[in-house]
Structure formats: structure tokens, C-alpha cells
Coordinates of N, CA and C in Angstrom, one line a residue:
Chain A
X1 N -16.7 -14.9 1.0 CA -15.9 -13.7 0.8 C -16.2 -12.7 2.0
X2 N -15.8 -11.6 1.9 CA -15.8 -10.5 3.0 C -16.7 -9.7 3.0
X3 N -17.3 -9.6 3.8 CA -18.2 -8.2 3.2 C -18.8 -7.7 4.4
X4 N -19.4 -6.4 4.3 CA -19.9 -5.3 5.3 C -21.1 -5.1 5.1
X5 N -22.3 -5.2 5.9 CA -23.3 -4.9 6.3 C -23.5 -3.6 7.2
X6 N -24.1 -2.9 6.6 CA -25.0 -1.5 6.9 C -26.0 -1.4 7.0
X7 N -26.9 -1.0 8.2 CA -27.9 -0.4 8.3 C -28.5 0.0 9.2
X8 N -29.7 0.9 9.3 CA -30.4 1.0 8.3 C -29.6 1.9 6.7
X9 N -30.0 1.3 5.4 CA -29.7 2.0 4.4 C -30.2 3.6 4.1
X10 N -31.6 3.5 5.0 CA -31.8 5.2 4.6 C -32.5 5.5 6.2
X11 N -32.7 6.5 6.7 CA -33.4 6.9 7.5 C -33.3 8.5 7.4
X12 N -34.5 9.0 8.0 CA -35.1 10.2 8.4 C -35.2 10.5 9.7
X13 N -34.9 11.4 9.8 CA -35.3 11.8 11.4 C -35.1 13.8 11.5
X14 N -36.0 13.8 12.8 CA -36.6 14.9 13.1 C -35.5 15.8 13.4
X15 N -35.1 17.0 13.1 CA -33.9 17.8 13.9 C -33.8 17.6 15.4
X16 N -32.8 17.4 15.8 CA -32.2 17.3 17.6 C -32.6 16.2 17.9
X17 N -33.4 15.3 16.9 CA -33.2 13.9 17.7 C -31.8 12.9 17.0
X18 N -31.9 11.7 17.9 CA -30.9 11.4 17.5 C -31.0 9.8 16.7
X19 N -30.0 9.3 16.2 CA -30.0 8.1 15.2 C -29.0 6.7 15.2
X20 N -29.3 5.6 15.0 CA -27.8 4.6 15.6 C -27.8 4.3 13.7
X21 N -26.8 3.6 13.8 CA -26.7 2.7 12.7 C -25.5 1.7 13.0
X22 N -25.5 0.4 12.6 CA -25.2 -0.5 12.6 C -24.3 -1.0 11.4
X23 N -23.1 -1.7 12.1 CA -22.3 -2.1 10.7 C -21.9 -3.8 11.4
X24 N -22.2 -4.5 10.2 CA -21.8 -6.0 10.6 C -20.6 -6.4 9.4
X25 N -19.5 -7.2 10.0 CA -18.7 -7.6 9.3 C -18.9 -9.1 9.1
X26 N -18.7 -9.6 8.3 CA -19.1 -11.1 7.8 C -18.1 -11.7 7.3
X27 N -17.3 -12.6 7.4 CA -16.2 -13.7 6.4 C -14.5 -13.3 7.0
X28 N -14.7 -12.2 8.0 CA -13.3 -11.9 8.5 C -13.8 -11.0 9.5
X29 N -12.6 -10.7 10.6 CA -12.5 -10.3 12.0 C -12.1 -8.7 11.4
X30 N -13.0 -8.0 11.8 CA -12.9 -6.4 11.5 C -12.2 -6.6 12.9
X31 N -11.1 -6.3 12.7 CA -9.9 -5.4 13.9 C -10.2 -3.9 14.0
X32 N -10.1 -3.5 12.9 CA -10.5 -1.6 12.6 C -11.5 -1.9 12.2
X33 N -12.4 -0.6 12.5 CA -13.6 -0.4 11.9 C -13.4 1.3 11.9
X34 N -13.7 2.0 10.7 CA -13.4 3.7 10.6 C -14.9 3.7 10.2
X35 N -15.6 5.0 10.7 CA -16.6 5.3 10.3 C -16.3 7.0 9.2
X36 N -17.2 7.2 8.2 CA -17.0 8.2 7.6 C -18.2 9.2 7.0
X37 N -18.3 10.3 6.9 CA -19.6 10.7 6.4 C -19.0 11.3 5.2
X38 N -20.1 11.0 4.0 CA -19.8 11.6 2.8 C -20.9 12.8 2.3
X39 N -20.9 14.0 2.5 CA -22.1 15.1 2.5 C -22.1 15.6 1.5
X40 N -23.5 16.1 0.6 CA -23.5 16.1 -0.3 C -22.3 16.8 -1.2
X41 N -22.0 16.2 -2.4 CA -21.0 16.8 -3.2 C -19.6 16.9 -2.6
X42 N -19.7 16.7 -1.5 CA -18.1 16.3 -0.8 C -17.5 14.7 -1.1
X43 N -16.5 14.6 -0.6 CA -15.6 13.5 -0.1 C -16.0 13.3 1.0
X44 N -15.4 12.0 1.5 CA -15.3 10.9 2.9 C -14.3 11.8 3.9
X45 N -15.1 12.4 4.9 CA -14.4 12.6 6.2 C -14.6 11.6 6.8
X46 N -13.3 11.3 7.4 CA -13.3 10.5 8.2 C -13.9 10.9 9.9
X47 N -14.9 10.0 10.6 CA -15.1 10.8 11.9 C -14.3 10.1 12.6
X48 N -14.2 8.8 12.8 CA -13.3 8.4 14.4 C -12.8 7.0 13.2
X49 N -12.1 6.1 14.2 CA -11.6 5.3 13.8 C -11.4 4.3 15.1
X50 N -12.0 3.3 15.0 CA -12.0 2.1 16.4 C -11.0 1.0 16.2
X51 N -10.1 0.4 17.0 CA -9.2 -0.5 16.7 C -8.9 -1.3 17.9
X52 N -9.0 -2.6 17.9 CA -9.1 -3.5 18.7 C -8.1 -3.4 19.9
X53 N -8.4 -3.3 21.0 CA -7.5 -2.8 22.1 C -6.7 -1.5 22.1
X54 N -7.1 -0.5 21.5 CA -6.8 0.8 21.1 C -7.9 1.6 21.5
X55 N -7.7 2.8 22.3 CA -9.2 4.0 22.2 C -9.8 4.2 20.8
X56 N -10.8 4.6 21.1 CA -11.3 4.7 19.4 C -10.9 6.4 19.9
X57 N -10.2 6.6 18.1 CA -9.9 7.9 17.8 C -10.7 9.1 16.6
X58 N -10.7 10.4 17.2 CA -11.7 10.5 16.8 C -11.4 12.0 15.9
X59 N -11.5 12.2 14.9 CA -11.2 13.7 13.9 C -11.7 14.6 14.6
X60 N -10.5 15.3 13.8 CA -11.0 16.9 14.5 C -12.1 17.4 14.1
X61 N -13.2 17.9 14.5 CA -14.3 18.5 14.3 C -15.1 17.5 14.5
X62 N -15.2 16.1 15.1 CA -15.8 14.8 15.2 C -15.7 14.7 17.5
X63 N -16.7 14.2 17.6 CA -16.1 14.1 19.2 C -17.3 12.7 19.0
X64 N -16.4 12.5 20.5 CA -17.5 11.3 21.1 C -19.0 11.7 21.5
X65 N -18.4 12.7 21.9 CA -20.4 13.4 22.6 C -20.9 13.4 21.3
X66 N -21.2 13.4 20.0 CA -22.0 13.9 19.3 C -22.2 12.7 18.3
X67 N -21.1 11.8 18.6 CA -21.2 10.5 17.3 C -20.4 8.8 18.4
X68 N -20.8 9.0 19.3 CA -20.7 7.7 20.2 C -20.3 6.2 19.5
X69 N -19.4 5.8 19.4 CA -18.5 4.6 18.5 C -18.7 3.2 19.6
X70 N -19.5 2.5 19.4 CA -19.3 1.1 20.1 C -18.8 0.7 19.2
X71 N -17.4 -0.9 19.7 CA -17.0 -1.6 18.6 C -16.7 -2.9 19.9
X72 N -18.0 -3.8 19.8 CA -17.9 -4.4 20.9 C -17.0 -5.7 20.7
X73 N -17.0 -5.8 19.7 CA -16.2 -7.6 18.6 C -15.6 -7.2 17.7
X74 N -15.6 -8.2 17.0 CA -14.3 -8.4 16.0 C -15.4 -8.2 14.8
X75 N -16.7 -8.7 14.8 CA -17.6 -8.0 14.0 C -18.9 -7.1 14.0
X76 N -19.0 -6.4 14.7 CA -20.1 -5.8 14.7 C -19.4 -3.9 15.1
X77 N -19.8 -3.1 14.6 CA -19.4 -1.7 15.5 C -21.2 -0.5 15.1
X78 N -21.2 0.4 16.0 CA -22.4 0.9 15.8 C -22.2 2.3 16.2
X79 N -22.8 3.3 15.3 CA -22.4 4.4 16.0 C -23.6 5.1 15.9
X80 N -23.8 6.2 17.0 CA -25.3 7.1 16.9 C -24.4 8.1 17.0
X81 N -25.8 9.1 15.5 CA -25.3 10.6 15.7 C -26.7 11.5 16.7
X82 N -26.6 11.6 17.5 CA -27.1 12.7 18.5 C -27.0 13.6 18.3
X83 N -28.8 14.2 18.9 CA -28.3 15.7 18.3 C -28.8 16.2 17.1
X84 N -29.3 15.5 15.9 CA -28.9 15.7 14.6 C -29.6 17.0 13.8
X85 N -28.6 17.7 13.3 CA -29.6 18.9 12.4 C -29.0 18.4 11.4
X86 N -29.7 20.0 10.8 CA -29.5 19.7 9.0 C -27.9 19.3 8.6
X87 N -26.8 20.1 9.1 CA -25.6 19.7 9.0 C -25.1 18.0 9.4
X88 N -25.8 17.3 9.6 CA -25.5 16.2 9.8 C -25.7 15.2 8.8
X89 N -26.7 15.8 7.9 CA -26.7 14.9 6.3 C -26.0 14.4 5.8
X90 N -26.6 13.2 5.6 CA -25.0 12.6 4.1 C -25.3 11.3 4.2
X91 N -24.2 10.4 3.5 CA -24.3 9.2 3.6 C -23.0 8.8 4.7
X92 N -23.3 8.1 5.6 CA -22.5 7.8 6.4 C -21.9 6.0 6.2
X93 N -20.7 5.8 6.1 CA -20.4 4.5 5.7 C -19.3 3.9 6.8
X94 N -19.3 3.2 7.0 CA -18.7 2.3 8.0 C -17.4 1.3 7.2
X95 N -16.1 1.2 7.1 CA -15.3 0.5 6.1 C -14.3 -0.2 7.3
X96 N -14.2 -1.4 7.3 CA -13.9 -2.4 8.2 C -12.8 -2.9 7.5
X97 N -11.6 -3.9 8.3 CA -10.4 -4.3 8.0 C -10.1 -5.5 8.8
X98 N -9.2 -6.2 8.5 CA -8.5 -7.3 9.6 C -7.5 -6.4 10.2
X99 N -6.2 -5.9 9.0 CA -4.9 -5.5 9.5 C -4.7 -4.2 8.9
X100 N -3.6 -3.5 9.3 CA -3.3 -2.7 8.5 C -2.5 -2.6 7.1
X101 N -3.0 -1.8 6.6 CA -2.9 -1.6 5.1 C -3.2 -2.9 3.8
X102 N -4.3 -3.3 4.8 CA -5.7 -4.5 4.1 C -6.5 -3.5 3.6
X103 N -7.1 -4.1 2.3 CA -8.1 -3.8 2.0 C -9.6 -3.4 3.2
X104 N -9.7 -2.3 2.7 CA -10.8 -1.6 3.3 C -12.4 -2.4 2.6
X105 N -13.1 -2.8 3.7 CA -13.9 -3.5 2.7 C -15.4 -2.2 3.7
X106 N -16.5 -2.0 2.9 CA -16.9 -0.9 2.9 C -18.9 -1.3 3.2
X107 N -19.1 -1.1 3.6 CA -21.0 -1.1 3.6 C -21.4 -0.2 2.9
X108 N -23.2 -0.7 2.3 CA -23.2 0.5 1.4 C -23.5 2.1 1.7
X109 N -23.9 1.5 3.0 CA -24.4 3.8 3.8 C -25.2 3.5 4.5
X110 N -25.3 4.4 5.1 CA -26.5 4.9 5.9 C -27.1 6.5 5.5
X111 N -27.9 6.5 4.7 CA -28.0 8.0 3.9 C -28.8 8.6 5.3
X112 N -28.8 9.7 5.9 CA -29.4 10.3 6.9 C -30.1 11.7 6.2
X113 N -31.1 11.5 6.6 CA -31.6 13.2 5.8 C -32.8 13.3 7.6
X114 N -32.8 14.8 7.5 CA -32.8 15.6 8.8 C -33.8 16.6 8.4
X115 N -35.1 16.4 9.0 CA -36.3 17.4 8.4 C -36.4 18.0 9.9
Chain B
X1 N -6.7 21.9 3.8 CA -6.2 21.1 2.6 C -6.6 19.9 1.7
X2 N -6.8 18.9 1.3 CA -6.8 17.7 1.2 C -5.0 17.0 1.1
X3 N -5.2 15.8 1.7 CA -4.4 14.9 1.5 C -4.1 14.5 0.5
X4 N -5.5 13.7 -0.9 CA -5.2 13.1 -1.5 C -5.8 14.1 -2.3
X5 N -5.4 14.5 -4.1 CA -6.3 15.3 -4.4 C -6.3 14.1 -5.8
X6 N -7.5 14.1 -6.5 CA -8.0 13.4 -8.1 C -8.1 14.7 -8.5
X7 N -7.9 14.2 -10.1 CA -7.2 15.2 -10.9 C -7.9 14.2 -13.0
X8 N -8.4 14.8 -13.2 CA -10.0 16.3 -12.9 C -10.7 15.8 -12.4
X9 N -11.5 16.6 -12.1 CA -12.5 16.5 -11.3 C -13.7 15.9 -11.9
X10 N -13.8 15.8 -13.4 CA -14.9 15.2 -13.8 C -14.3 14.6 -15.5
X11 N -14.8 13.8 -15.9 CA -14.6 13.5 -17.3 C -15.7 12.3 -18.3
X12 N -15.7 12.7 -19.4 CA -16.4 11.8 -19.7 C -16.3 11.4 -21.3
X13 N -16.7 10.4 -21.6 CA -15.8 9.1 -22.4 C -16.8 8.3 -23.5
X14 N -16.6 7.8 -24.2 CA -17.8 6.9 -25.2 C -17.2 5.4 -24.8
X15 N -17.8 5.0 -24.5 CA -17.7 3.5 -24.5 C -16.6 3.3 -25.2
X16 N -15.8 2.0 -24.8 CA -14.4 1.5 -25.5 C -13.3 2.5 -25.4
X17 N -13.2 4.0 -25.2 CA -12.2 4.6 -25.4 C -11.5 4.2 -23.6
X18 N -10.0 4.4 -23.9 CA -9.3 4.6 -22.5 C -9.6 6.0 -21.7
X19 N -8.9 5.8 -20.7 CA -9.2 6.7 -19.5 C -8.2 6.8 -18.3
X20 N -7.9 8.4 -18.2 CA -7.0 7.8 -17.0 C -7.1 9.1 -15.9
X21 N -7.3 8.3 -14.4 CA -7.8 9.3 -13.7 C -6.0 9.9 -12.8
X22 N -5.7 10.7 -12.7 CA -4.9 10.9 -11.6 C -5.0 11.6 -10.1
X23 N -4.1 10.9 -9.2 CA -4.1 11.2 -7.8 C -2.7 11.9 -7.7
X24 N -2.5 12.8 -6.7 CA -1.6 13.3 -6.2 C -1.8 13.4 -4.6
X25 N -0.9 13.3 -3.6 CA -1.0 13.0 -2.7 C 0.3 14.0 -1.4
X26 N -0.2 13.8 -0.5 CA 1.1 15.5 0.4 C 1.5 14.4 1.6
X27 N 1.2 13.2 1.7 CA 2.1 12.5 3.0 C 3.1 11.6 2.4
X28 N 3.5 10.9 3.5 CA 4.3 9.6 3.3 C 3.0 8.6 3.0
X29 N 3.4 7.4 2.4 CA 2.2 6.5 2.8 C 3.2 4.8 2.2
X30 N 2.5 3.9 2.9 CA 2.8 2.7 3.1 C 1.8 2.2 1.6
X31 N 0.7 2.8 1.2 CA 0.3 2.3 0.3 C -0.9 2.8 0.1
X32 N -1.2 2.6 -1.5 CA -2.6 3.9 -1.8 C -3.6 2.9 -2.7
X33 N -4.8 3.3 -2.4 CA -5.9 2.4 -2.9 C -6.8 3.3 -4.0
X34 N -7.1 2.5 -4.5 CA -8.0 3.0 -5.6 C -9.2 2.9 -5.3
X35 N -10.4 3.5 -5.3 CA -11.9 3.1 -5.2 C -13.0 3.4 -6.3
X36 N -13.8 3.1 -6.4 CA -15.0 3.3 -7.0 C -16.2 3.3 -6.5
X37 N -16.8 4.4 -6.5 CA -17.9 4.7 -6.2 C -19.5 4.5 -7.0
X38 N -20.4 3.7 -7.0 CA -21.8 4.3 -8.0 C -22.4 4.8 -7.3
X39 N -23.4 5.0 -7.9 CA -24.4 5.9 -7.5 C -25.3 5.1 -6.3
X40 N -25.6 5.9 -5.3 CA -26.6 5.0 -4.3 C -25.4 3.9 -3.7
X41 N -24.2 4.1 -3.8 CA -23.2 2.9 -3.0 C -22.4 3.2 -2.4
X42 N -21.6 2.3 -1.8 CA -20.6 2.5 -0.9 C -19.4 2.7 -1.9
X43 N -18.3 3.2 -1.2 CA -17.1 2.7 -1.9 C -16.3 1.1 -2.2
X44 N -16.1 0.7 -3.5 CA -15.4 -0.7 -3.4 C -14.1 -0.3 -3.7
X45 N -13.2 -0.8 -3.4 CA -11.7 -1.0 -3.4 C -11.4 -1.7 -4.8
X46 N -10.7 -1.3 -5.7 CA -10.3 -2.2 -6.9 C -9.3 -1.8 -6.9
X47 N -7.6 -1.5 -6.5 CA -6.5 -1.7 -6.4 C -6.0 -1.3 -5.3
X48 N -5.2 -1.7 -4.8 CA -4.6 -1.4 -3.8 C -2.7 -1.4 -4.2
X49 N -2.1 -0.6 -4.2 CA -0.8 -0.6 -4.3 C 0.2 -0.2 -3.6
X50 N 1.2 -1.0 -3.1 CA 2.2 -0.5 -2.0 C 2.9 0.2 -2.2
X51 N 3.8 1.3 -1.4 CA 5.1 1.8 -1.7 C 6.0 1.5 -2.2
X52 N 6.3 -0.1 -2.0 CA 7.3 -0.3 -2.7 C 7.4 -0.9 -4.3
X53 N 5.9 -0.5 -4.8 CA 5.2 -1.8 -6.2 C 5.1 -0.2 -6.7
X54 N 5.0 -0.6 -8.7 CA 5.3 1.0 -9.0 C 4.5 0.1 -10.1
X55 N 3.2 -0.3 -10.4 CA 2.4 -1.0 -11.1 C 1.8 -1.6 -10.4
X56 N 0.4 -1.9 -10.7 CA -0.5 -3.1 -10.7 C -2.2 -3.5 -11.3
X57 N -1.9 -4.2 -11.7 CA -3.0 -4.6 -12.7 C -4.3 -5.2 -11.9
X58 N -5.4 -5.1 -12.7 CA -6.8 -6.1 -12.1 C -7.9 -5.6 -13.2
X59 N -7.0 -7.2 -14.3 CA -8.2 -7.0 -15.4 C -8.1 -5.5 -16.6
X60 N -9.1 -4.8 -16.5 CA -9.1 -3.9 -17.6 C -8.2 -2.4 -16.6
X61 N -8.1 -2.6 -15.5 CA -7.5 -1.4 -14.5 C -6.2 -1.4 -14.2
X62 N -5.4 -0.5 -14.7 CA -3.9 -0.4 -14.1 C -3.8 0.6 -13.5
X63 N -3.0 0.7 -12.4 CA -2.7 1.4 -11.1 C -0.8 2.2 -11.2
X64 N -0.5 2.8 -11.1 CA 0.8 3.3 -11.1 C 1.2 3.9 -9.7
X65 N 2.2 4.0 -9.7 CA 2.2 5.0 -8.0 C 3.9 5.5 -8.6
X66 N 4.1 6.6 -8.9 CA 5.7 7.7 -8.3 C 5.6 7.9 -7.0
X67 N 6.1 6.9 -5.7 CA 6.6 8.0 -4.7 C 7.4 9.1 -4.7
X68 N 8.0 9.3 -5.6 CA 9.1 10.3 -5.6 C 7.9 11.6 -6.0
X69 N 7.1 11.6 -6.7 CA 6.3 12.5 -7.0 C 5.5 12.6 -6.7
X70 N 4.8 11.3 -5.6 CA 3.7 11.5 -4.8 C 2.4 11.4 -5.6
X71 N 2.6 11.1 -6.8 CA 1.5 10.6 -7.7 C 1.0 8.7 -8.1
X72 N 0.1 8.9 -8.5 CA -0.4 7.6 -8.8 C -1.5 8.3 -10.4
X73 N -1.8 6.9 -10.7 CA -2.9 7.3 -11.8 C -3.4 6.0 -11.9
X74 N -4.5 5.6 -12.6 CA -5.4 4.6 -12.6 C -6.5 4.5 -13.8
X75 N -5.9 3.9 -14.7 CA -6.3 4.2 -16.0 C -7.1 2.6 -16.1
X76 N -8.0 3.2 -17.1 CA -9.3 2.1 -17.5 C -9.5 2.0 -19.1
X77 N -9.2 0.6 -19.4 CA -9.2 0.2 -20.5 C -10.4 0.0 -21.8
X78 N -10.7 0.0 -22.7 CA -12.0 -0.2 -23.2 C -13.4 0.2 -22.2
X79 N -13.4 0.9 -21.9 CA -14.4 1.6 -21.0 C -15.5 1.2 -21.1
X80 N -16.6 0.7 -20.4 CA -17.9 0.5 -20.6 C -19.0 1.3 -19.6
X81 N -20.1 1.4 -20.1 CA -21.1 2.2 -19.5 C -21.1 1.9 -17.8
X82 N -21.0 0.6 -17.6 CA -21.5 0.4 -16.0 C -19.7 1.0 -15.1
X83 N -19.0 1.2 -16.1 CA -17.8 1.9 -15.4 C -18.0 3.5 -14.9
X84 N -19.2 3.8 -14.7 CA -19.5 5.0 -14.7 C -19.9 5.1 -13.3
X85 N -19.3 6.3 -12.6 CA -18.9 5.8 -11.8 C -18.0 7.2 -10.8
X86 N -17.8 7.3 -9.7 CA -16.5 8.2 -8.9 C -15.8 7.8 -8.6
X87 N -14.4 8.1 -8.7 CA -13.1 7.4 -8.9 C -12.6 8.0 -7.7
X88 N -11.7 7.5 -6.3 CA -11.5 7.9 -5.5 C -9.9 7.3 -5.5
X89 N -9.1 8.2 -5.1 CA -7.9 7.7 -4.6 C -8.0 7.8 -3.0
X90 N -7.0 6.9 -1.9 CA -7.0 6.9 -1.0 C -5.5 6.3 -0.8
X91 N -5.2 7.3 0.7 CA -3.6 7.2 1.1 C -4.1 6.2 2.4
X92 N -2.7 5.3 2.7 CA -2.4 4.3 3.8 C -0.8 5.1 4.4
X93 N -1.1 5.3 5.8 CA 0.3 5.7 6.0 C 0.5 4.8 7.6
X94 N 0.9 3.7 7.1 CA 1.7 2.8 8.3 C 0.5 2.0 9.2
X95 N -0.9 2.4 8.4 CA -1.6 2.0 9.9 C -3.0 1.9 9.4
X96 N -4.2 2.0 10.0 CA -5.7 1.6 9.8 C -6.1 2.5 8.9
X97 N -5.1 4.1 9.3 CA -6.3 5.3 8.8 C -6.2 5.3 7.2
X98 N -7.0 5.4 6.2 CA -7.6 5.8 5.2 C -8.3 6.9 4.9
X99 N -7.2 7.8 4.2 CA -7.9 9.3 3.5 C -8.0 9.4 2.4
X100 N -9.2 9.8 2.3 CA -9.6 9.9 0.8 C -9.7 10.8 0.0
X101 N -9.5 11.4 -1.2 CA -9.7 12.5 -1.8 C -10.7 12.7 -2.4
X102 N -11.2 13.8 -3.2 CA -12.4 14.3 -3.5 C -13.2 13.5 -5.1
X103 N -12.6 13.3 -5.5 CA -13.4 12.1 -6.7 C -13.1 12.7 -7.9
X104 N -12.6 11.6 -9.0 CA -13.2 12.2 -10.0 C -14.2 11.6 -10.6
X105 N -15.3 12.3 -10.9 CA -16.6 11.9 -12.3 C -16.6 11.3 -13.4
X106 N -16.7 9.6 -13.9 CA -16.2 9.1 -14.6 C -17.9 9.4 -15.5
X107 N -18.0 9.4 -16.6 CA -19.1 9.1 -17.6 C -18.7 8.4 -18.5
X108 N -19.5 7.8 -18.7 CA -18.7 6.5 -19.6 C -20.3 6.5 -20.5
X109 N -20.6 6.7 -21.7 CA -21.8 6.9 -22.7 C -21.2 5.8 -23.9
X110 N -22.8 5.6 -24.2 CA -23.1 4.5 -25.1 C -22.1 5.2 -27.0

């Protein structure tokens, strides 16, 4: 079957430094990969979205300088948040696809907490 | 704004009774998914339904979509405790991107 690999699942880190995380796709060719943070008691913004021979695109209030999107294959994409303060918290989840308007298949997070 | 909004925002249920969460939504879209969230997890996808499909089933979960009203709902049958849970709707409009709305709080008690 399909599925998404995340991690690390939790990490900590110091304010202003910075953090990668890692998303592996397994049983099918992630063409898209969207990365999203979920902060406490909110919903899934979306930060950028990467697509196979496409610029990775990236939300407003999201840039490349601050959340850097590799998506080097069809399975693997990795993104670091740089930088990171307290505002950067949350669980950050990586949700992968072959095509469009396929199922989104989802990793379980990367929960970030920022001391 | 949000795109997709769930509608209420929280609810909670005894075991076996039905349930039904609603989505309303402000784009066009090619097709809207249903999710579920637990606690400590990612989101999993348990319906997906096109624009052009005005039903769809999986098991104890039915899915509805009005494009004309830009609603959907996603009702859960005989409820059980591990159904407990954030109920997320999400719009597809032509393409990769996926937006999600704010959740509703399922509790589902013995």
C-alpha cells in the first residue's frame, strides 16, 4: 500500500536555530508533495507545494528563505525551517500524491517545539 | 477567510448513536475530501468525492456534496469510541493544492 514517512516525529530546538525534516514516500511516485503546519488549535496551512517539473510554490506569508523545499525524486522531499522562534510551533506534516485530485496520502508530523 | 469551513465546531456523542459533520466551502472545486484526524497523528483521508458524484460511501461513513450549495456533510453511523477523533473537510480545485478547513471535534463516549 501507500504510505508516507515523516521524520523526525518530534524535535526541539533552540530559538534562531534552524531544523530539516524529512518525508519519504513508499508504494507510489509522490509527483506532489505539499508541506503544511498545523499550530496549536488551528487548521493546516498550507506552506509551499512542490510538483514534479513545476517551481515549488509557495503561500503567502511562507517564502523560500525561511522554509527551503527540496523535492529531489518521485520519493523523497525535505524541508528546513530556519530561523526558528516560538511562532514556528506546530506540527508540521508533509501529504504526498501521484496525480491530481488523488488521494492525499499524509505522514504523521513533525511536532516542532522552540525553547 | 477560510475556504472550507466544518460546521460545528465540536460535538459529542455516546457510542452507537449517528453523527453528522458539515462542510461548506467558497470555491469551485474538482472534488472535496474528507479527513480524520487523532490525536498525536497526521491526517488520513476516508472519502474523497468528485464534483460530479453527489454521494459516496466507505463502510459506516457517507459523504454527500451540493455543488450548487457548495456543501457537503459526512455522517458516521453507529459511532464508536476509537471514532473520536477531528473531522476535517478539504477542497480540490483542478489540481495538487488541498485546503483544509478548521475541524470539527468528534467525541464519541462509552
Amino acid at each position: 500500500g501507500a504510505l508516507v514517512y515523516q521524520y523526525p516525529r518530534r524535535t526541539i530546538c533552540k530559538s534562531g536555530t534552524s531544523m530539516r525534516m524529512e518525508c519519504q514516500a513508499v508504494g507510489f511516485q509522490a509527483t506532489s508533495v505539499a508541506w503544511y503546519r498545523q499550530s496549536p488549535q488551528k487548521t493546516f496551512e498550507l506552506i509551499a507545494l512542490s510538483t514534479v517539473n513545476s517551481a515549488i510554490k509557495y503561500e503567502q506569508n511562507f517564502t523560500q528563505e525561511k522554509f527551503p523545499i527540496s523535492h529531489p525524486n518521485l520519493s523523497f522531499s525535505s524541508m528546513t525551517v530556519l530561523n526558528a522562534y516560538l511562532e514556528d510551533r506546530g506540527l508540521y506534516l508533509c501529504g504526498a500524491r501521484w496525480g491530481p485530485n488523488t488521494e492525499v496520502f499524509f505522514g504523521k508530523g513533525t511536532r516542532l517545539t522552540v525553547v | 477567510s477560510q475556504l472550507a469551513e466544518e460546521n460545528p465546531w465540536a460535538l459529542s456523542v455516546h457510542e452507537g448513536e449517528s453523527v453528522t459533520v458539515n462542510c461548506s466551502y467558497k470555491t469551485s472545486i474538482t472534488a472535496l475530501q474528507w479527513y480524520r484526524q487523532k490525536s498525536g497523528e497526521g491526517p488520513a483521508q476516508l472519502i474523497l468525492i468528485r464534483s460530479n458524484e453527489r454521494e459516496k460511501r466507505n463502510g459506516r461513513l457517507r459523504a454527500t456534496l451540493d455543488t450548487s450549495s457548495q456543501s457537503s456533510s459526512l455522517s458516521i453511523t453507529a459511532t464508536r469510541c476509537e471514532d473520536t477523533a477531528v473531522y476535517f473537510c478539504a477542497t480540490v480545485n483542478g489540481g495538487y493544492k488541498v485546503v483544509f478547513g478548521s475541524g470539527t471535534r468528534l467525541l464519541v463516549s462509552p
